[in-house]
Coordinates of C-alpha atoms in Angstrom, one line a residue:
M1 CA 102.4 224.7 114.3
P2 CA 103.5 228.3 114.5
E3 CA 100.7 230.9 114.1
G4 CA 102.8 233.5 112.3
D5 CA 105.6 234.0 109.9
F6 CA 109.1 233.3 111.3
L7 CA 110.6 236.0 109.0
D8 CA 108.1 238.8 109.6
Q9 CA 107.0 238.2 113.2
P10 CA 109.5 238.8 116.0
I11 CA 107.2 236.9 118.3
I12 CA 105.7 233.6 117.2
R13 CA 102.8 231.5 118.7
I14 CA 102.9 227.7 119.0
R15 CA 100.2 225.5 120.4
A16 CA 101.1 222.9 122.9
A17 CA 100.3 219.3 122.0
H18 CA 100.3 216.1 124.0
I19 CA 103.4 214.0 123.3
P20 CA 103.3 210.4 124.5
D21 CA 106.2 209.1 126.6
H22 CA 109.2 207.9 124.7
R23 CA 112.9 207.2 125.2
G24 CA 114.1 210.6 124.2
R25 CA 111.6 212.5 126.4
I26 CA 113.0 214.2 129.4
A27 CA 110.9 213.3 132.5
T28 CA 110.0 216.0 135.0
E29 CA 108.2 215.8 138.3
A30 CA 107.2 219.4 138.6
D31 CA 103.9 220.5 137.0
I32 CA 105.1 224.0 136.7
S33 CA 106.8 223.3 133.3
R34 CA 103.7 221.7 131.8
F35 CA 101.1 223.4 129.6
P36 CA 97.8 221.8 128.6
P37 CA 97.2 220.8 125.0
G38 CA 95.9 223.6 122.9
F39 CA 97.7 226.2 125.1
I40 CA 99.3 229.0 122.9
L41 CA 102.9 229.6 123.9
L42 CA 105.0 232.6 122.9
F43 CA 108.5 232.4 121.6
E44 CA 111.1 234.8 120.2
A45 CA 111.3 234.0 116.5
K46 CA 115.0 234.8 116.1
T47 CA 116.4 232.9 119.1
G48 CA 113.6 230.4 119.7
R49 CA 113.6 231.5 123.4
P50 CA 110.2 231.0 125.1
L51 CA 108.7 234.0 126.8
T52 CA 108.6 231.9 130.0
L53 CA 107.3 234.5 132.4
Y54 CA 104.4 235.5 130.2
N55 CA 103.6 231.9 129.3
E56 CA 103.4 231.1 133.0
F57 CA 101.2 234.1 133.6
T58 CA 98.7 233.1 131.0
R59 CA 98.7 229.5 132.3
D60 CA 98.1 230.7 135.9
V61 CA 95.6 233.4 135.2
A62 CA 93.8 232.6 131.9
V63 CA 93.7 228.8 132.4
G64 CA 93.7 228.9 136.2
G65 CA 93.7 225.2 136.7
R66 CA 90.6 224.6 134.6
T67 CA 90.8 221.3 132.7
D68 CA 88.1 221.9 130.0
F69 CA 89.8 223.4 127.0
E70 CA 86.5 224.9 125.7
K71 CA 86.2 227.0 128.9
W72 CA 89.6 228.7 128.7
K73 CA 90.7 228.6 125.1
N74 CA 89.3 232.0 124.1
T75 CA 90.6 233.8 127.2
Q76 CA 94.0 232.3 126.9
K77 CA 94.2 233.2 123.2
A78 CA 93.3 236.8 124.0
Y79 CA 96.0 236.9 126.7
S80 CA 98.6 235.4 124.4
D81 CA 97.7 237.9 121.6
D82 CA 98.0 240.8 124.1
G83 CA 101.4 239.6 125.2
A84 CA 102.6 239.0 121.6
N85 CA 101.6 242.5 120.6
F86 CA 103.4 244.1 123.6
A87 CA 106.5 242.0 123.2
T88 CA 106.6 243.0 119.5
F89 CA 106.4 246.6 120.5
L90 CA 109.3 246.2 122.9
H91 CA 111.3 244.3 120.2
F92 CA 111.3 247.3 118.0
R93 CA 112.4 249.4 121.0
G94 CA 115.3 247.0 121.6
K95 CA 113.9 245.7 124.8
S96 CA 112.6 242.4 126.3
L97 CA 109.6 241.9 128.6
E98 CA 112.0 241.6 131.5
A99 CA 113.7 244.9 130.7
A100 CA 110.6 247.0 130.2
T101 CA 109.7 250.0 132.4
F102 CA 106.4 251.7 133.2
Q103 CA 107.4 254.4 130.7
D104 CA 107.4 251.6 128.0
I105 CA 103.8 250.7 129.0
K106 CA 102.8 254.4 128.8
A107 CA 104.3 254.7 125.3
Y108 CA 102.5 251.5 124.2
S109 CA 99.2 252.9 125.5
A110 CA 99.8 256.1 123.5
L111 CA 100.6 254.1 120.4
L112 CA 97.4 252.0 120.7
S113 CA 95.3 255.2 120.9
Q114 CA 96.5 256.1 117.4
S115 CA 96.9 252.7 115.8
I116 CA 94.8 251.1 113.1
S117 CA 93.4 247.6 113.3
S118 CA 94.6 245.4 110.5
Q119 CA 91.2 243.6 110.5
T120 CA 88.8 246.6 110.4
G121 CA 91.0 249.4 109.0
Q122 CA 89.7 251.6 111.9
K123 CA 91.1 252.7 115.2
F124 CA 91.0 250.2 117.9
E125 CA 87.8 250.0 120.0
V126 CA 88.0 251.4 123.5
Q127 CA 87.4 247.9 124.9
T128 CA 90.3 246.5 122.9
R129 CA 92.7 249.2 124.0
S130 CA 91.7 248.8 127.6
R131 CA 92.0 245.0 127.6
R132 CA 95.5 245.1 126.0
I133 CA 96.8 247.5 128.6
T134 CA 95.2 245.9 131.7
T135 CA 96.5 242.5 130.6
I136 CA 100.1 243.8 130.5
V137 CA 99.6 245.5 133.8
A138 CA 98.3 242.2 135.2
F139 CA 101.4 240.4 133.8
Y140 CA 103.8 242.6 135.6
E141 CA 101.8 242.4 138.9
H142 CA 101.9 238.6 138.6
A143 CA 105.6 238.5 137.8
H144 CA 106.4 240.8 140.7
E145 CA 104.3 238.8 143.2
K146 CA 106.0 235.6 142.1
G147 CA 109.4 237.2 142.7
S148 CA 110.4 237.0 139.1
L149 CA 110.6 240.7 138.4
R150 CA 111.0 244.0 140.3
R151 CA 107.9 246.1 140.6
I152 CA 107.4 248.4 137.6
I153 CA 103.7 249.3 138.1
P154 CA 103.5 252.2 140.6
P155 CA 101.6 250.8 143.7
R156 CA 98.2 252.1 144.7
T157 CA 98.3 254.7 147.4
G158 CA 98.2 252.9 150.7
G159 CA 99.1 249.5 149.2
G160 CA 99.0 247.5 146.0
L161 CA 96.0 246.9 143.8
P162 CA 92.8 245.8 145.6
A163 CA 92.4 242.1 146.4
G164 CA 91.2 240.3 143.4
L165 CA 92.6 242.9 141.0
R166 CA 96.2 242.0 141.2
Y167 CA 96.1 240.1 137.9
K168 CA 93.5 242.1 136.0
A169 CA 93.4 245.8 136.9
E170 CA 89.9 247.1 136.3
R171 CA 90.0 250.8 135.4
P172 CA 87.6 252.3 138.0
R173 CA 89.3 250.6 141.0
A174 CA 92.9 250.5 139.8
A175 CA 95.7 252.9 140.9
K176 CA 95.5 256.3 139.1
S177 CA 98.7 255.5 137.2
V178 CA 97.0 252.6 135.6
R179 CA 93.7 254.4 135.1
D180 CA 95.6 257.1 133.2
L181 CA 96.8 254.4 130.7
T182 CA 93.4 253.1 129.8
P183 CA 90.6 255.0 127.9
E184 CA 87.3 255.7 129.5
K185 CA 84.7 253.1 128.8
V186 CA 81.8 253.9 126.5
R187 CA 78.8 254.9 128.6
P188 CA 76.0 252.3 128.6
G189 CA 73.5 252.7 125.8
E190 CA 75.8 254.7 123.5
K191 CA 76.4 251.9 121.1
I192 CA 72.9 250.4 120.9
N193 CA 71.9 250.0 117.2
L194 CA 68.4 248.6 116.6
I195 CA 67.5 246.7 113.4
P196 CA 64.3 247.9 111.8
I197 CA 61.7 245.2 111.7
P198 CA 61.0 245.4 107.9
V199 CA 64.8 245.1 107.3
L200 CA 65.0 242.0 109.6
R201 CA 62.2 240.3 107.7
K202 CA 64.0 240.8 104.4
A203 CA 67.3 239.6 105.8
L204 CA 65.7 236.4 107.2
K205 CA 64.0 235.7 103.9
H206 CA 67.4 236.1 102.1
L207 CA 69.0 233.7 104.6
G208 CA 66.7 230.8 103.7
P209 CA 63.3 229.3 104.2
Q210 CA 61.5 228.9 107.5
I211 CA 62.2 225.7 109.2
H212 CA 58.7 224.2 108.8
E213 CA 58.7 225.0 105.0
R214 CA 61.9 223.2 104.2
C215 CA 61.5 220.0 102.3
S216 CA 63.9 217.0 102.6
E217 CA 67.4 217.9 101.3
G218 CA 66.2 221.4 100.5
L219 CA 67.9 224.7 101.1
P220 CA 69.7 225.1 104.5
T221 CA 67.8 226.8 107.3
R222 CA 70.6 227.0 109.9
D223 CA 71.6 230.6 109.4
R224 CA 68.1 231.9 109.5
L225 CA 67.3 229.7 112.5
V226 CA 70.2 231.0 114.5
C227 CA 69.1 234.6 113.8
E228 CA 65.6 233.7 114.8
S229 CA 67.0 232.2 118.0
A230 CA 68.8 235.5 118.8
M231 CA 65.5 237.4 118.4
A232 CA 63.5 234.9 120.4
T233 CA 66.0 234.7 123.4
G234 CA 68.3 237.7 123.3
G235 CA 71.1 235.2 123.5
R236 CA 74.6 236.1 122.4
L237 CA 76.1 234.4 119.4
I238 CA 78.6 232.6 121.6
S239 CA 75.8 231.1 123.6
L240 CA 73.6 230.0 120.7
M241 CA 76.5 228.3 118.9
S242 CA 77.3 226.4 122.0
V243 CA 73.9 224.7 122.4
K244 CA 74.4 220.9 122.7
V245 CA 72.1 218.3 121.2
I246 CA 71.7 216.5 124.5
D247 CA 70.4 219.6 126.2
V248 CA 67.9 220.2 123.5
L249 CA 66.6 216.6 123.8
N250 CA 66.5 216.9 127.6
A251 CA 64.5 220.1 127.2
E252 CA 62.1 218.3 124.9
R253 CA 61.2 216.0 127.8
R254 CA 60.3 219.0 129.9
M255 CA 58.0 220.7 127.4
N256 CA 54.6 221.5 128.9
P257 CA 51.8 221.1 126.3
T258 CA 49.3 222.7 128.6
D259 CA 51.4 225.9 128.9
P260 CA 53.0 226.7 125.5
N261 CA 54.3 230.0 127.0
E262 CA 56.5 228.3 129.6
L263 CA 60.2 229.0 129.0
L264 CA 62.8 226.2 129.1
V265 CA 66.3 226.7 130.6
I266 CA 69.2 225.6 128.3
P267 CA 72.8 225.4 129.4
V268 CA 75.2 227.4 127.2
K269 CA 78.6 228.9 127.0
T270 CA 78.5 232.6 127.9
K271 CA 80.6 235.8 128.2
G272 CA 82.3 236.8 131.4
H273 CA 80.4 236.0 134.6
A274 CA 76.9 235.9 133.1
P275 CA 74.7 232.9 134.0
P276 CA 75.6 230.0 131.7
T277 CA 72.0 229.5 130.6
I278 CA 69.4 231.0 128.2
L279 CA 65.6 230.9 128.4
V280 CA 64.1 229.3 125.3
P281 CA 60.4 229.6 124.3
Q282 CA 58.8 226.2 123.5
A283 CA 58.0 227.4 120.0
L284 CA 61.7 228.0 119.4
L285 CA 62.7 224.6 120.9
T286 CA 60.2 223.0 118.5
K287 CA 62.1 224.6 115.6
W288 CA 65.4 223.4 117.0
L289 CA 64.0 219.8 117.1
I290 CA 62.8 220.0 113.5
Y291 CA 66.3 221.1 112.5
Y292 CA 67.9 218.3 114.6
R293 CA 65.7 215.6 113.0
G294 CA 65.8 217.1 109.5
E295 CA 68.7 219.1 108.2
R296 CA 71.2 218.1 110.9
A297 CA 70.3 214.4 110.4
E298 CA 71.0 214.8 106.7
I299 CA 74.4 216.2 107.5
C300 CA 75.2 213.4 109.8
R301 CA 74.2 210.7 107.2
T302 CA 76.4 212.4 104.7
V303 CA 79.4 212.3 107.0
V304 CA 78.9 208.6 107.6
E305 CA 78.5 207.9 103.9
R306 CA 81.6 209.8 103.0
F307 CA 83.9 209.1 105.9
G308 CA 82.5 206.1 107.8
R309 CA 81.3 205.7 111.3
N310 CA 84.7 206.5 112.9
R311 CA 84.5 210.2 111.8
I312 CA 83.6 212.2 114.9
I313 CA 80.6 214.5 114.6
S314 CA 80.3 217.5 116.9
D315 CA 77.7 217.2 119.7
N316 CA 76.7 220.9 119.1
L317 CA 73.3 221.5 117.7
F318 CA 74.3 223.6 114.8
L319 CA 76.7 222.0 112.3
N320 CA 78.5 223.1 109.2
D321 CA 76.1 222.7 106.3
I322 CA 76.1 219.8 103.9
N323 CA 78.2 221.8 101.3
A324 CA 81.1 222.2 103.7
N325 CA 84.5 220.9 102.6
G326 CA 85.6 217.4 103.8
R327 CA 87.7 218.8 106.6
D328 CA 84.8 220.8 108.1
L329 CA 81.8 218.6 107.4
G330 CA 80.3 217.4 110.7
N331 CA 82.1 220.0 112.7
A332 CA 80.3 222.6 114.7
A333 CA 79.4 225.8 112.8
T334 CA 81.4 228.8 114.1
E335 CA 80.3 232.1 115.3
D336 CA 82.2 233.7 112.5
T337 CA 80.3 231.7 109.9
I338 CA 76.9 232.9 111.2
S339 CA 78.0 236.5 111.7
R340 CA 79.3 236.6 108.1
A341 CA 76.1 235.1 106.8
F342 CA 74.0 237.7 108.5
S343 CA 76.2 240.5 107.4
G344 CA 76.1 239.1 103.8
A345 CA 72.3 239.1 103.9
L346 CA 72.2 242.8 105.0
M347 CA 74.6 243.7 102.2
A348 CA 72.5 241.7 99.7
I349 CA 69.3 243.5 100.6
G350 CA 71.0 246.9 100.5
H351 CA 70.9 247.7 104.2
T352 CA 74.3 249.3 104.4
T353 CA 76.1 252.4 105.5
L354 CA 79.4 254.0 104.7
E355 CA 82.4 253.9 107.1
K356 CA 85.7 255.7 106.8
R357 CA 88.5 253.1 107.0
A358 CA 92.3 253.2 106.4
V359 CA 93.5 251.8 103.1
R360 CA 95.5 248.7 103.7
D361 CA 97.9 246.6 101.6
S362 CA 97.5 242.8 101.0
D363 CA 99.1 242.1 104.4
G364 CA 96.6 244.4 106.2
V365 CA 99.2 247.1 106.8
P366 CA 97.8 250.7 106.6
I367 CA 99.1 252.6 103.6
R368 CA 100.6 256.1 104.0
G369 CA 100.8 258.8 101.4
Q370 CA 103.9 260.7 100.4
N371 CA 103.3 263.2 103.2
G372 CA 103.4 260.3 105.7
E373 CA 99.7 260.5 106.6
L374 CA 97.3 257.6 106.5
M375 CA 95.2 257.1 103.4
W376 CA 91.5 256.8 104.0
A377 CA 88.5 255.6 101.9
W378 CA 84.8 255.3 102.4
V379 CA 83.7 251.6 102.5
E380 CA 80.2 250.2 102.2
V381 CA 79.4 247.9 105.2
P382 CA 76.3 246.4 106.7
A383 CA 74.3 248.9 108.8
N384 CA 73.9 246.4 111.6
T385 CA 75.7 243.4 113.1
F386 CA 74.4 240.1 114.5
H387 CA 74.8 241.4 118.0
D388 CA 72.2 244.0 117.2
L389 CA 69.6 241.2 117.2
R390 CA 70.1 241.1 121.0
H391 CA 69.4 244.8 121.3
T392 CA 66.4 244.6 119.1
F393 CA 65.1 241.7 121.2
V394 CA 65.2 243.9 124.3
V395 CA 63.3 246.8 122.8
T396 CA 60.7 244.8 121.1
T397 CA 60.2 242.6 124.2
Y398 CA 59.8 245.6 126.4
H399 CA 57.0 247.1 124.3
I400 CA 55.2 243.8 123.9
M401 CA 55.2 243.3 127.6
K402 CA 54.1 246.8 128.3
R403 CA 51.3 246.5 125.8
L404 CA 50.2 243.2 127.5
G405 CA 49.9 245.0 130.8
D406 CA 53.3 244.3 132.5
R407 CA 54.1 247.4 134.5
N408 CA 57.8 246.5 134.9
P409 CA 59.2 244.4 132.0
W410 CA 62.8 245.1 133.0
K411 CA 63.0 242.4 135.6
T412 CA 62.1 239.7 133.1
I413 CA 64.3 241.1 130.4
S414 CA 67.2 241.4 132.8
L415 CA 66.9 237.7 133.7
A416 CA 66.7 236.7 130.0
L417 CA 69.9 238.7 129.2
G418 CA 71.8 237.3 132.2
H419 CA 72.5 240.8 133.7
K420 CA 73.4 241.0 137.4
S421 CA 70.6 243.6 138.0
Q422 CA 67.8 245.5 136.5
A423 CA 69.9 248.6 136.8
T424 CA 72.4 247.3 134.3
T425 CA 69.6 246.6 131.7
I426 CA 68.0 250.0 132.2
D427 CA 71.4 251.8 132.0
I428 CA 72.0 250.2 128.6
Y429 CA 68.6 250.2 127.0
G430 CA 66.5 252.7 129.0
K431 CA 66.5 255.6 126.6
H432 CA 65.8 253.4 123.6
V433 CA 62.4 252.1 124.7
T434 CA 60.8 255.6 124.5
I435 CA 62.5 256.5 121.3
D436 CA 61.3 253.5 119.3
E437 CA 57.8 253.0 120.7
S438 CA 55.8 254.8 118.0
S439 CA 57.3 252.8 115.2
L440 CA 56.4 249.4 116.5
S441 CA 53.3 247.5 115.3
D442 CA 51.4 244.4 116.3
A443 CA 53.6 242.4 114.0
V444 CA 56.5 242.4 116.5
D445 CA 54.8 239.5 118.2
E446 CA 55.4 237.4 115.2
V447 CA 58.9 238.7 114.8
L448 CA 59.8 237.9 118.3
Y449 CA 58.3 234.4 118.6
N450 CA 57.6 233.0 115.1
L451 CA 59.4 235.4 112.7
D452 CA 57.0 234.3 110.0
D453 CA 56.6 236.1 106.7

């Protein structure tokens, strides 16, 4: 189905689906015309013409021959969104992707630096602007190398882009003409926002009971448990929500009762090139097992009672709770669901801040006053995000380990976070471990490992 309105969107998105062989189907021997199920293709809304060159680019680069949909779906969606946005920009300039010039890309970059996100009402983040531009640069490099388009990206002095960067131009190593299009990245450590421990305790209490206090068919504990998991592992939300039941049960077999401090390695989905694992304390794994055999089992029984045994239940550990609608019951809980729950808890306990955001209409379009300038308003929002649990994990862990006599906690913390080196971890968090030290108490041990009230 199209992901957009045919009347309002010049570029529409349609997901590819598997179609069984039938008499009216045109057979083809070439794989080049095939796109995997779930792949998002771009089309011109008015003519129905596919953006073939861009669709092939996202297939070759974002999918890259991978067969597991879960491993490429987010990347491919981001690439298709970037292409749709640029193609829409060109549409209103009376151009197609094939007719664009480097000057069009420069104009698009300038527009992004001033544009407002329809989702947040704020200017686009540096990372978003940079990704959108480098994706478009990569598309034109791909089309040129394939012989489909003439070169429009000025070549790097002494040759083209460095090997390995032809299809995704990283700012520091790209040609100057490309670097000038993209904003400077935020320096490491500038966006670290720690959650005060008393605030975290209140938020967890609002999210639900502790797992060992829950009675049969009692209040759900999933949202609290995921937040506790972030504080006990430093794992990203994408990783925690990808944990599989089978991996939890296999880890249970490896638990060492003689060494309760031993960490267990759990396979997860991750971001970028980070190691696809997290280190899980045995105390946390015990909580996961209680959830699996308690709350999750209740959800599974409800699915069977309502829909029969043919209904497929996700093999992820964390499922939509028992009050989910019939369509979603038994499916894996999403990152957005948990993120919203945590933000809602912070709002409920009054841990908020004010942000200046553009006033938008019902379609998310920023509203301008009679003078043509954007209208702004102060909006109350949560003072922290779910990702800040990861930052708080780092700082609390550092101080706990220092207090216990570890002279260099960075090595252990770097491994837990999946960073390539200690230097990366220190660059991001170094200045925060001295700022926050005096405010920590002995209670952080409980926050990190048990998160008990």
